[in-house]
Rosetta silent file (secondary structure, phi, psi, omega in degrees, C-alpha in Angstrom):
SEQUENCE: MTRHFLDLADLSGDALAAILDDALTSKAARGGKPKGLADENASLGGHTLAMLFEKNSTRTRTSFDMGIRQLGGSSMVLESGTMQLGRGETIADTARVLSRYVDAIMIRTDNHDKLLELAEHATVPVINGLTDRSHPCQIMADMQTVLERLNRLAGTKWAWLGDGNNVLTSIIEAGSILKFDVHVACPESLLPDPEVVTAARQRGGTVEITRNPMAAVADADVVVTDTWISMGQKGGDAKLAALEPFQVTQEVMAGAKGDAIFLHCLPAHRGEEVTSEVIDGPQSAIWDEAENRLHAQKAILRWCFGKIG
SCORE:     score description
SCORE:     0.000 S_00000001
   1 L     0.000  121.989 -175.763  -12.042  -21.028   -3.158 S_00000001
   2 L   -60.759  103.375 -162.445   -8.570  -19.117   -3.982 S_00000001
   3 L   -90.632  106.678  168.901   -8.034  -16.133   -1.780 S_00000001
   4 L  -104.555  171.549 -165.711   -6.209  -13.243   -3.718 S_00000001
   5 E  -126.543  108.236  157.538   -5.342   -9.718   -2.163 S_00000001
   6 L  -129.487  -42.536  136.053   -6.005   -7.694   -4.931 S_00000001
   7 L  -135.824 -175.040 -163.569   -7.527   -4.452   -4.240 S_00000001
   8 L   -81.719  -22.238 -164.999   -9.031   -3.353   -0.566 S_00000001
   9 L   -56.203  -39.720 -164.898  -12.462   -2.749   -2.524 S_00000001
  10 L   -66.136   14.262 -163.905  -12.675   -6.667   -2.925 S_00000001
  11 L  -141.088  146.171 -169.324  -12.451   -7.434    0.904 S_00000001
  12 L   -75.791  172.177  160.857  -15.170   -6.830    3.686 S_00000001
  13 H   -55.992  -45.565  174.790  -14.687   -4.755    6.801 S_00000001
  14 H   -77.154   -7.992  165.391  -14.243   -7.715    9.050 S_00000001
  15 H   -61.477  -55.164  167.571  -11.763   -9.116    6.635 S_00000001
  16 H   -46.649  -46.273  156.911   -9.716   -6.012    6.876 S_00000001
  17 H   -27.171  -77.121 -168.793  -10.375   -5.871   10.691 S_00000001
  18 H   -29.357  -50.300 -142.302   -8.832   -9.288   10.860 S_00000001
  19 H   -81.701  -46.756 -173.701   -5.986   -8.797    8.872 S_00000001
  20 H   -55.702  -32.955 -153.357   -5.190   -5.170   10.763 S_00000001
  21 H   -92.442  -14.994 -171.952   -5.784   -7.363   14.140 S_00000001
  22 H   -78.417  -63.968 -161.386   -3.239  -10.168   13.181 S_00000001
  23 H   -55.213  -38.290  166.992   -0.418   -7.512   11.935 S_00000001
  24 H   -33.445  -57.369 -155.448   -1.166   -5.719   15.548 S_00000001
  25 H   -94.413   -9.390  164.590   -0.857   -9.013   17.469 S_00000001
  26 H   -71.116  -64.249 -171.906    2.157  -10.235   15.310 S_00000001
  27 H   -77.189  -14.436  151.101    4.108   -7.615   15.790 S_00000001
  28 L   -67.428  -19.060  168.283    3.877   -7.743   19.486 S_00000001
  29 L   -96.503  -14.582  158.305    4.432  -10.892   19.807 S_00000001
  30 L   -75.615   -6.621  169.854    7.969  -10.545   18.330 S_00000001
  31 L    30.124 -140.787 -166.685    9.217   -8.126   21.146 S_00000001
  32 L   -84.074   15.639 -171.700   12.915   -8.070   20.593 S_00000001
  33 L   -64.199  158.327  177.245   13.649  -11.765   18.600 S_00000001
  34 L   -76.112  131.074 -167.682   16.203  -11.376   15.854 S_00000001
  35 L   -47.796  -30.132 -168.950   14.398  -10.604   12.543 S_00000001
  36 L   -89.230   12.108  170.560   15.354  -13.507   10.592 S_00000001
  37 L   -72.637  152.297  151.018   13.910  -16.001   13.607 S_00000001
  38 L   -59.060  160.878 -178.879   10.560  -17.496   12.713 S_00000001
  39 L   -82.741 -178.638  178.944    7.575  -16.727   14.760 S_00000001
  40 L   -93.211    6.476  173.901    6.959  -19.728   17.198 S_00000001
  41 L  -111.922    4.796 -157.258    4.067  -20.973   15.339 S_00000001
  42 L   -16.573   86.221 -174.333    5.301  -20.403   12.021 S_00000001
  43 L   -55.279  -28.207 -178.737    1.997  -20.935   10.384 S_00000001
  44 L  -121.270   61.386 -170.461    3.270  -21.021    6.757 S_00000001
  45 L   -80.540  150.187  179.663    6.223  -23.357    7.564 S_00000001
  46 L    59.867   -2.814  169.011    7.068  -25.103    3.898 S_00000001
  47 L   -96.133  143.889  168.296    5.300  -22.623    1.926 S_00000001
  48 E   -95.604  115.606 -174.259    6.947  -20.380   -1.242 S_00000001
  49 E   -98.324  125.553 -169.695    6.131  -17.387   -2.092 S_00000001
  50 E   -86.468  118.005  160.929    7.177  -16.282   -5.907 S_00000001
  51 E  -107.159  127.748 -177.385    7.714  -12.205   -6.003 S_00000001
  52 E  -120.402   99.607 -165.297    7.447  -11.097   -9.445 S_00000001
  53 E  -104.759  137.700  163.557    8.578   -7.587  -10.043 S_00000001
  54 L  -122.225   25.026  176.984    8.617   -5.362  -13.062 S_00000001
  55 L  -161.369  113.460 -178.816    9.363   -2.613  -11.407 S_00000001
  56 L     4.290  116.231 -167.318   11.653   -1.185   -8.870 S_00000001
  57 L  -136.174  148.519  163.402   11.400   -2.359   -5.225 S_00000001
  58 L  -135.597  -55.337 -151.044   12.909   -1.671   -1.591 S_00000001
  59 H  -106.798  -23.087  175.573   10.365   -1.765    1.087 S_00000001
  60 H   -63.578  -47.521 -125.602    7.578   -4.504   -0.947 S_00000001
  61 H   -85.285  -57.041 -167.456   10.668   -6.692   -1.878 S_00000001
  62 H   -64.318  -33.645 -154.902   12.411   -6.632    1.503 S_00000001
  63 H   -96.118  -53.205 -177.692    9.278   -6.699    3.967 S_00000001
  64 H   -53.371  -33.482 -160.152    7.679   -9.556    1.904 S_00000001
  65 H   -83.221  -59.774  175.883   10.762  -11.972    1.508 S_00000001
  66 H   -14.197  -68.103 -164.365   11.493  -11.197    5.638 S_00000001
  67 H   -67.942  -13.801 -171.245    7.740  -11.971    6.379 S_00000001
  68 H   -84.860  -72.615  158.628    7.486  -14.935    4.447 S_00000001
  69 H     2.774  -70.290 -163.135   10.543  -15.956    6.514 S_00000001
  70 L   -70.982  -23.827 -174.668    9.243  -15.073    9.566 S_00000001
  71 L  -100.822    4.205  172.770    6.163  -17.221    8.853 S_00000001
  72 L    89.338   -4.879  179.135    8.437  -20.250    8.468 S_00000001
  73 L  -112.120  178.770 -175.462    7.953  -20.453    4.635 S_00000001
  74 E  -114.022  175.268  171.996   10.570  -19.296    2.002 S_00000001
  75 E  -129.214  163.581  171.881   10.644  -16.756   -0.986 S_00000001
  76 E  -129.833  156.447  173.844   12.153  -16.493   -4.634 S_00000001
  77 E  -122.699  138.532 -144.686   12.459  -13.212   -6.376 S_00000001
  78 E  -130.070  118.674 -167.879   11.151  -13.446   -9.864 S_00000001
  79 E  -118.712  111.686 -163.969   12.460  -10.533  -12.296 S_00000001
  80 H   -36.368  -28.925 -168.575   10.282  -10.057  -15.345 S_00000001
  81 H   -61.670  -28.473 -145.438   13.332   -8.844  -17.522 S_00000001
  82 H  -119.220   13.286  169.821   15.287  -12.269  -16.771 S_00000001
  83 L  -135.156 -179.285 -173.298   12.180  -14.477  -17.636 S_00000001
  84 L   -69.200  -18.994 -151.901   10.321  -15.936  -20.441 S_00000001
  85 H   -89.155  -58.532  156.519    7.544  -13.616  -19.471 S_00000001
  86 H   -43.330   -6.488  175.624    9.778  -10.513  -20.887 S_00000001
  87 H  -121.429   10.675 -171.883   10.235  -12.238  -23.957 S_00000001
  88 L   122.048  -35.209 -168.935    6.551  -12.938  -24.865 S_00000001
  89 L   -47.218  172.860 -173.941    5.378  -15.736  -22.932 S_00000001
  90 L  -106.847 -154.992 -160.752    2.039  -14.496  -21.803 S_00000001
  91 H   -84.428  -51.354 -160.084    0.684  -13.637  -18.167 S_00000001
  92 H   -52.768  -62.609  166.515   -1.809  -16.421  -18.447 S_00000001
  93 H   -57.003  -24.558  155.924    0.651  -19.228  -18.889 S_00000001
  94 H   -66.785  -27.922  166.706    3.032  -17.977  -16.426 S_00000001
  95 H   -66.038  -40.157 -175.632    0.221  -17.976  -13.797 S_00000001
  96 H   -77.383  -11.181 -178.106   -0.547  -21.554  -14.503 S_00000001
  97 H   -92.195  -60.405 -179.595    3.200  -22.740  -14.779 S_00000001
  98 H   -25.858  -38.475 -169.523    3.793  -20.634  -11.459 S_00000001
  99 L   -85.663  -15.206  178.979    1.154  -22.250   -9.794 S_00000001
 100 L   -96.176   -7.838  172.805    2.360  -25.477  -10.081 S_00000001
 101 L  -127.770   10.918 -151.856    5.772  -24.668   -8.271 S_00000001
 102 L  -146.220  167.387 -177.158    5.110  -22.139   -5.920 S_00000001
 103 L   -89.971  -26.036 -158.700    2.406  -21.369   -2.832 S_00000001
 104 E  -177.682  146.915  163.611    1.473  -17.812   -3.588 S_00000001
 105 E  -112.539   97.771 -174.812    2.212  -15.118   -5.911 S_00000001
 106 E   -97.988  135.524  162.517    3.211  -10.996   -5.195 S_00000001
 107 E  -150.738  137.891 -168.319    3.633   -9.173   -8.196 S_00000001
 108 E  -110.212   99.047  168.631    4.566   -5.380   -8.530 S_00000001
 109 L  -116.788  179.001  164.371    3.590   -4.313  -11.907 S_00000001
 110 L  -110.286    7.618  178.982    2.605   -1.368  -13.960 S_00000001
 111 L  -140.564  121.936 -172.325   -0.228   -2.128  -15.587 S_00000001
 112 H   -74.256    3.108 -179.895   -2.932   -3.375  -13.229 S_00000001
 113 H   -72.858  -44.025 -178.594   -4.578   -5.474  -15.913 S_00000001
 114 H   -63.843  -32.645  166.462   -1.516   -7.975  -15.754 S_00000001
 115 H   -60.170  -38.675  171.584   -2.523   -8.426  -12.024 S_00000001
 116 H   -70.751  -45.834  171.739   -6.147   -9.481  -12.956 S_00000001
 117 H   -58.169  -15.116 -178.564   -4.920  -11.810  -15.410 S_00000001
 118 H   -75.760  -65.180 -158.516   -2.482  -13.546  -13.266 S_00000001
 119 H   -30.581  -75.165 -170.236   -5.332  -13.830  -10.720 S_00000001
 120 H   -26.979  -48.312 -166.166   -7.658  -15.237  -13.223 S_00000001
 121 H   -93.167  -19.708 -167.067   -5.434  -17.794  -14.119 S_00000001
 122 L   -73.847  155.361  147.243   -3.351  -18.636  -10.910 S_00000001
 123 L   -88.269   -9.251 -170.613   -4.320  -21.653   -8.669 S_00000001
 124 L  -123.682  159.583 -147.966   -2.431  -20.088   -5.601 S_00000001
 125 L   -85.211  156.755 -176.716   -3.711  -16.926   -3.922 S_00000001
 126 E  -143.349  125.850 -160.410   -1.927  -13.593   -5.863 S_00000001
 127 E  -100.780  117.010 -166.977   -0.848  -10.807   -4.151 S_00000001
 128 E   -86.892  101.892 -162.007   -1.112   -6.869   -5.385 S_00000001
 129 L  -110.380   25.389  177.217    2.432   -5.730   -4.234 S_00000001
 130 L   124.872  164.406  174.956    1.440   -2.163   -6.471 S_00000001
 131 L  -167.155  156.177  177.845   -0.219   -1.548   -9.945 S_00000001
 132 L   -58.235  -58.309  174.983   -0.414    2.051  -11.759 S_00000001
 133 L   -32.683  -65.578 -179.398   -3.756    1.425  -10.303 S_00000001
 134 L  -151.669  176.612  174.502   -3.397    0.783   -6.285 S_00000001
 135 L  -160.106  103.525  177.562   -1.346   -0.399   -3.653 S_00000001
 136 H   -81.376  -33.355 -168.166   -3.099   -2.003   -1.083 S_00000001
 137 H   -76.993   -7.744  169.266   -0.678   -3.441    1.177 S_00000001
 138 H   -55.304  -54.904 -167.584    0.828    0.019    1.603 S_00000001
 139 H   -67.156  -28.970 -176.035   -2.657    1.324    2.803 S_00000001
 140 H   -83.511  -46.565 -172.735   -2.900   -1.962    5.234 S_00000001
 141 H   -91.959   -9.207  167.514    0.227   -0.827    6.829 S_00000001
 142 H   -55.597  -54.405 -157.169   -0.693    2.828    6.767 S_00000001
 143 H   -56.269  -49.782 -176.673   -4.165    1.692    8.556 S_00000001
 144 H   -35.723  -72.833 -164.464   -1.628   -0.050   11.273 S_00000001
 145 H   -53.780  -40.583  172.482    0.184    2.478   11.933 S_00000001
 146 H   -56.572  -43.998  172.418   -2.670    5.147   12.542 S_00000001
 147 H   -52.750  -40.474 -162.593   -4.021    2.502   14.867 S_00000001
 148 H   -79.218  -40.034 -165.692   -0.959    2.246   16.664 S_00000001
 149 H  -106.718   -2.634 -164.450   -0.393    6.182   17.006 S_00000001
 150 H  -152.938    1.326  165.231   -4.000    7.272   17.338 S_00000001
 151 L    81.861  -14.007 -149.516   -6.162    4.174   18.747 S_00000001
 152 L  -158.413  135.119  155.238   -9.013    4.476   15.980 S_00000001
 153 L  -129.090  -21.004  158.849   -9.603    4.451   12.617 S_00000001
 154 L   -70.716  112.501  167.366  -13.416    4.985   12.199 S_00000001
 155 L   108.249    0.104  165.912  -14.304    8.861   12.425 S_00000001
 156 L   -82.997  153.809  174.301  -10.711    9.922   11.486 S_00000001
 157 E   -99.952  133.030  168.074   -9.973   12.403    8.783 S_00000001
 158 E  -105.867  160.075  179.762   -7.414   11.575    6.654 S_00000001
 159 E  -122.495  128.024  177.014   -5.730   14.474    4.252 S_00000001
 160 E  -109.827  133.484  172.853   -4.287   13.669    1.105 S_00000001
 161 E  -135.916  129.759  161.299   -2.172   16.453   -0.539 S_00000001
 162 L   126.592 -143.600 -164.425   -0.579   15.926   -4.008 S_00000001
 163 L   -69.840  144.893  169.715   -1.199   13.441   -7.102 S_00000001
 164 L   -73.642   41.554 -164.958   -4.206   11.948   -7.206 S_00000001
 165 L   -82.942 -143.523 -167.978   -2.618    8.109   -7.767 S_00000001
 166 H   -92.056  -21.100  142.287   -2.581    4.919   -6.935 S_00000001
 167 H   -33.460  -58.533 -174.778   -1.938    5.230   -3.143 S_00000001
 168 H   -59.732  -96.071 -168.885   -5.086    7.525   -2.960 S_00000001
 169 H   -15.550  -61.415 -175.784   -7.014    4.636   -4.665 S_00000001
 170 H   -64.527  -17.193 -163.500   -6.301    2.091   -1.689 S_00000001
 171 L   -85.084  -53.532  177.891   -6.728    5.064    0.685 S_00000001
 172 L   -53.921 -130.480 -121.332  -10.641    5.608   -0.719 S_00000001
 173 L   -30.307  -39.325 -170.428  -11.322    2.339   -0.903 S_00000001
 174 H   -88.889  -38.699  159.123  -10.066    1.592    2.766 S_00000001
 175 H   -39.857  -40.723 -132.541  -11.974    4.590    3.892 S_00000001
 176 H  -108.255  -52.308 -166.135  -15.265    3.905    2.227 S_00000001
 177 H  -111.023    8.979  163.207  -15.276    0.773    3.828 S_00000001
 178 L  -113.800   13.611 -151.227  -13.609    1.072    7.463 S_00000001
 179 L    -3.408   93.974 -173.985  -15.147    4.382    7.542 S_00000001
 180 L  -123.310  157.924 -163.909  -12.658    7.301    7.977 S_00000001
 181 E  -101.456  152.674  179.594  -13.327   10.627    5.715 S_00000001
 182 E  -148.279  106.968 -163.331  -10.967   11.237    3.318 S_00000001
 183 E  -110.807  107.208 -173.958  -10.313   14.531    2.111 S_00000001
 184 E  -104.085  143.714 -173.220   -7.896   15.482   -1.271 S_00000001
 185 E  -122.080   70.840 -156.037   -6.149   18.207   -1.950 S_00000001
 186 L  -132.175  176.818 -179.977   -5.078   18.261   -5.610 S_00000001
 187 L   -92.541  166.481 -177.449   -4.443   20.233   -8.997 S_00000001
 188 L   -65.559   -5.247  169.351   -7.175   19.718  -11.385 S_00000001
 189 L   -90.307  -15.257  174.615   -5.084   17.826  -13.862 S_00000001
 190 L  -121.542   27.478 -178.347   -4.326   15.097  -11.261 S_00000001
 191 L   -51.380  163.983  169.930   -7.226   14.293   -9.893 S_00000001
 192 L   -72.603  169.415  170.012   -8.076   10.675   -8.330 S_00000001
 193 L   -33.519  101.549  168.709   -9.790    7.903  -10.312 S_00000001
 194 H   -71.921    7.953  168.153  -13.756    9.236  -10.582 S_00000001
 195 H   -90.310  -14.903  170.471  -14.850    5.807  -10.733 S_00000001
 196 H   -76.404  -67.802 -145.260  -13.114    4.970   -7.065 S_00000001
 197 H   -54.967  -46.434  179.319  -14.463    8.117   -5.800 S_00000001
 198 H   -52.002  -31.667  179.632  -17.798    7.405   -7.199 S_00000001
 199 H   -99.978    5.032  157.633  -18.060    3.628   -5.832 S_00000001
 200 H   -60.907  -60.143  168.982  -16.763    4.881   -2.410 S_00000001
 201 H   -41.088  -58.024  160.553  -19.045    7.081   -2.213 S_00000001
 202 L   -42.093  -27.932 -171.249  -21.661    4.548   -3.173 S_00000001
 203 L  -112.855   11.297  167.481  -20.608    2.418   -0.346 S_00000001
 204 L    78.463   38.048 -178.858  -21.262    5.707    1.985 S_00000001
 205 L   -93.035  167.849 -179.811  -17.647    6.470    2.267 S_00000001
 206 E  -125.476  108.000 -179.429  -16.939   10.436    2.378 S_00000001
 207 E  -124.198  138.895  159.157  -14.198   11.646    0.089 S_00000001
 208 E  -117.477  154.245 -162.865  -14.065   15.502   -0.752 S_00000001
 209 E  -120.270  146.050 -176.920  -11.735   17.018   -3.347 S_00000001
 210 E  -127.841  170.345  140.972  -10.168   20.571   -3.146 S_00000001
 211 L  -128.545   20.151  177.365   -7.828   22.474   -4.572 S_00000001
 212 L   -91.715  103.146 -171.741   -7.058   24.441   -1.010 S_00000001
 213 L   -62.953  -26.009 -163.703   -4.385   22.032    0.819 S_00000001
 214 L   -82.863  -58.826  179.099   -5.475   24.149    4.228 S_00000001
 215 H   -30.466  -47.268 -151.737   -9.040   23.288    3.527 S_00000001
 216 H   -93.173  -22.231  168.845   -8.336   19.550    3.213 S_00000001
 217 H  -114.520   22.375 -174.833   -6.270   19.479    6.524 S_00000001
 218 L   -46.716  128.952 -170.825   -8.304   21.710    8.476 S_00000001
 219 L    66.309   -5.167 -170.197   -8.714   19.178   11.491 S_00000001
 220 L   -58.302  135.039  139.356   -7.091   16.435    9.921 S_00000001
 221 L  -104.471   21.852  151.289   -5.492   13.326   12.012 S_00000001
 222 E  -166.784  132.074  167.292   -3.551   12.349    9.466 S_00000001
 223 E  -107.073  139.246 -157.565   -1.686   13.982    6.608 S_00000001
 224 E  -137.422  128.906  163.894   -0.589   11.478    4.041 S_00000001
 225 E  -143.966 -175.583  175.917    1.316   12.558    0.269 S_00000001
 226 L  -142.113  179.970  179.428    3.675   10.756   -1.859 S_00000001
 227 L   -66.991  112.751 -168.239    6.254   11.133   -4.200 S_00000001
 228 L   -58.515  -54.850 -177.067    5.417   13.404   -7.271 S_00000001
 229 L   -95.118  123.577  177.057    7.153   11.697  -10.078 S_00000001
 230 L   -82.685  168.452  139.031    6.545    8.083   -9.852 S_00000001
 231 L   -19.060   99.702  153.181    9.042    5.066  -11.343 S_00000001
 232 L   100.823    6.008 -178.343    8.760    5.644  -15.100 S_00000001
 233 L   -96.363  144.889 -168.075    6.774    8.556  -15.264 S_00000001
 234 L  -113.686  162.116  161.598    7.362   11.552  -17.910 S_00000001
 235 L    78.067   62.005  174.890    6.713   15.080  -18.342 S_00000001
 236 H   -79.540  -14.503 -171.286    8.021   16.021  -14.581 S_00000001
 237 H   -65.261  -61.447  174.992    8.801   19.448  -15.101 S_00000001
 238 H   -27.731  -58.966 -172.988    5.087   20.189  -15.842 S_00000001
 239 H   -66.834  -28.858 -176.151    3.717   17.987  -13.076 S_00000001
 240 H   -67.889  -23.701  161.033    6.182   19.570  -10.489 S_00000001
 241 H   -68.223  -37.978  173.529    4.778   22.715  -11.294 S_00000001
 242 H   -80.242  -33.138  178.006    1.363   21.861  -10.796 S_00000001
 243 H   -56.394  -48.009 -164.612    2.283   20.052   -7.610 S_00000001
 244 H   -59.721  -27.539  175.628    3.993   22.658   -5.567 S_00000001
 245 H   -71.345   10.989  160.297    1.228   24.256   -3.916 S_00000001
 246 H   -95.940   24.062  174.538    0.840   20.816   -2.361 S_00000001
 247 L   -81.814  148.484 -167.034    3.830   20.578   -0.716 S_00000001
 248 E   -98.741  114.128 -178.890    3.330   19.289    3.104 S_00000001
 249 L  -141.910  178.083 -164.082    5.078   21.823    5.365 S_00000001
 250 H   -57.416  -54.919  172.472    5.178   23.013    8.921 S_00000001
 251 H   -28.328  -59.961  178.557    2.037   25.456    7.598 S_00000001
 252 H   -61.121  -44.860 -176.852    0.306   22.766    6.463 S_00000001
 253 H   -58.752  -41.312  167.664    0.602   20.569    9.493 S_00000001
 254 H   -78.448    1.503  154.889   -0.528   23.063   11.801 S_00000001
 255 L   -48.345  -18.750 -143.317   -3.596   23.312   10.093 S_00000001
 256 L  -109.107 -179.944  168.033   -4.205   19.644   10.974 S_00000001
 257 L   -61.090  156.977  155.004   -5.111   18.320   14.915 S_00000001
 258 L   -40.142  -55.274 -153.453   -2.382   18.985   17.469 S_00000001
 259 L   -97.480    5.138 -168.485   -1.996   15.503   17.752 S_00000001
 260 L   -67.624  143.649  179.026   -2.070   14.656   13.954 S_00000001
 261 E  -110.672  164.394 -175.013    0.713   12.202   12.056 S_00000001
 262 E  -118.035  118.073  179.530    2.392   12.354    8.763 S_00000001
 263 E  -123.822  134.135 -174.413    2.595    9.339    6.578 S_00000001
 264 E  -124.836  132.326  177.328    4.605    9.057    3.750 S_00000001
 265 L   -85.569  -18.348  179.963    5.116    5.681    1.783 S_00000001
 266 L   114.304 -171.079  -83.334    8.428    6.038    0.656 S_00000001
 267 L   -40.407  143.136  176.228   10.940    7.033   -1.200 S_00000001
 268 L  -100.249  177.847  173.262   10.548   10.774   -0.310 S_00000001
 269 L  -152.918   96.126 -156.342   12.003   13.730   -2.020 S_00000001
 270 E   -78.454  118.160 -164.843   12.505   16.026    0.563 S_00000001
 271 L   112.834  -10.301 -177.895   12.085   19.547   -0.621 S_00000001
 272 L  -125.512  -83.105 -152.621    9.220   18.496   -3.441 S_00000001
 273 L   -93.737  -21.930  172.017    6.507   17.015   -1.741 S_00000001
 274 E  -148.121  150.085 -159.509    7.279   17.529    1.691 S_00000001
 275 L   -98.354 -169.047 -159.047    9.748   19.461    3.485 S_00000001
 276 H   -72.415  -39.249 -166.698   12.630   18.176    5.797 S_00000001
 277 H   -74.623   -2.787 -170.745   11.140   19.832    8.963 S_00000001
 278 H  -102.195  -91.094  174.266    7.789   17.831    8.572 S_00000001
 279 H   -34.928  -12.682 -177.993    9.150   14.248    7.375 S_00000001
 280 L  -133.448   65.540  172.005   12.152   14.196    9.828 S_00000001
 281 L  -132.763 -174.923  171.741    9.844   16.323   12.629 S_00000001
 282 L   -61.186  -31.368 -172.318    7.575   14.805   15.575 S_00000001
 283 L   -76.789  -21.489 -165.202    4.332   14.335   13.787 S_00000001
 284 E   -93.364  131.069  155.688    5.920   12.140   11.326 S_00000001
 285 L   -85.528   30.073  177.674    5.387    8.676   11.544 S_00000001
 286 H   -43.712  -41.768 -144.485    7.294    7.332    8.480 S_00000001
 287 H  -101.296  -19.194  163.270    9.567    4.667   10.037 S_00000001
 288 H   -59.489  -71.178  164.873    6.896    3.151   11.876 S_00000001
 289 H   -21.358  -96.383 -163.528    4.715    3.224    8.528 S_00000001
 290 H   -24.596  -62.025 -146.911    8.055    1.698    6.829 S_00000001
 291 H   -73.008  -38.212  177.183    8.488   -1.036    9.549 S_00000001
 292 H   -61.766  -16.718  153.998    4.569   -2.199    9.433 S_00000001
 293 H   -34.238  -66.894  172.977    5.052   -3.150    5.959 S_00000001
 294 H   -24.289  -73.850 -171.799    6.585   -6.100    7.419 S_00000001
 295 H   -61.043  -47.022  170.202    3.702   -6.920    9.725 S_00000001
 296 H   -61.086  -29.701  175.407    0.826   -6.225    7.349 S_00000001
 297 H   -73.774  -31.945 -167.599    2.334   -8.430    4.508 S_00000001
 298 H   -82.290  -19.190 -173.826    2.542  -11.373    6.937 S_00000001
 299 H   -98.220  -31.438  159.989   -0.697  -10.781    8.055 S_00000001
 300 H   -61.175  -60.577 -159.908   -2.131  -10.827    4.041 S_00000001
 301 H   -94.661  -10.272  152.170   -0.875  -13.473    3.805 S_00000001
 302 H   -35.330  -53.827 -160.364   -2.158  -15.637    6.751 S_00000001
 303 H   -85.683   -4.725  163.635   -5.322  -14.414    5.264 S_00000001
 304 H   -95.341    1.042  161.409   -4.812  -15.526    1.733 S_00000001
 305 L  -130.697   36.534  128.423   -4.226  -18.852    2.945 S_00000001
 306 L    92.265   15.832  166.630   -7.109  -18.936    5.231 S_00000001
 307 L   -75.290  -34.513 -168.191   -5.307  -18.528    8.974 S_00000001
 308 L  -133.640  170.503 -156.071   -7.178  -15.606    9.558 S_00000001
 309 L    11.316    0.000    0.000  -10.243  -14.148    9.167 S_00000001
């Protein structure tokens, strides 16, 4: 059976734990090796990853590219605007064709349905590199960072301030599976997907939603936010005004635990969703978080090919 990595809710707790353990082990094994040098076991030697982009990317593109190289494989970048996909060829036909050329496909797209259709018709693993609904690869890196800094996930409290967006969807799904609590502070107009929240609660997860940022961060272990205006979004001025009370400031961080860490998937807009004092301060773990995209991506690839879990 082909292993797709589409949403965290599709995976068991054991599978997520195996991916995280592999990411931590792989990172430790790299030591100070040159980044272009393959891992000793080169476990995906001979494999090729196609990376299909319909949206801009820095971290996803670079970390997947370097990740497959360190695993002994290779990658190719495909941009929909330069493919027949951009001229009307169907997702289904694209999936069938790419499956004859490459060993796995990573897609970053604006429409979650395209990801699902690609996976339905591909005969090789398909990985969600971000959609308008979710961002599971990012949250694997976030959880790896929390394990490194706090040495635990279960029982921790995560506070999310801002838009109830795709990143939050994956955090809520992860929390309900790996048993950490998610407290969301957001405007009434930007709530998380109610179906995602309901499903998480049905799995036994704790998801609390408030309009009060200080209530959300009280005794939190992790404080997370994201850019307020994502790529291609319209209506920026109204959204910025609604989100202004949810900026992560030093005062907000002071409401969390003393050893709480701050996470942001980047790119950041200092002075909007977070102040410079926080994102560049001692509680910020964003550079480890960004690096861990590489290690988490490698573990996801290894899971897709049945090397772990």
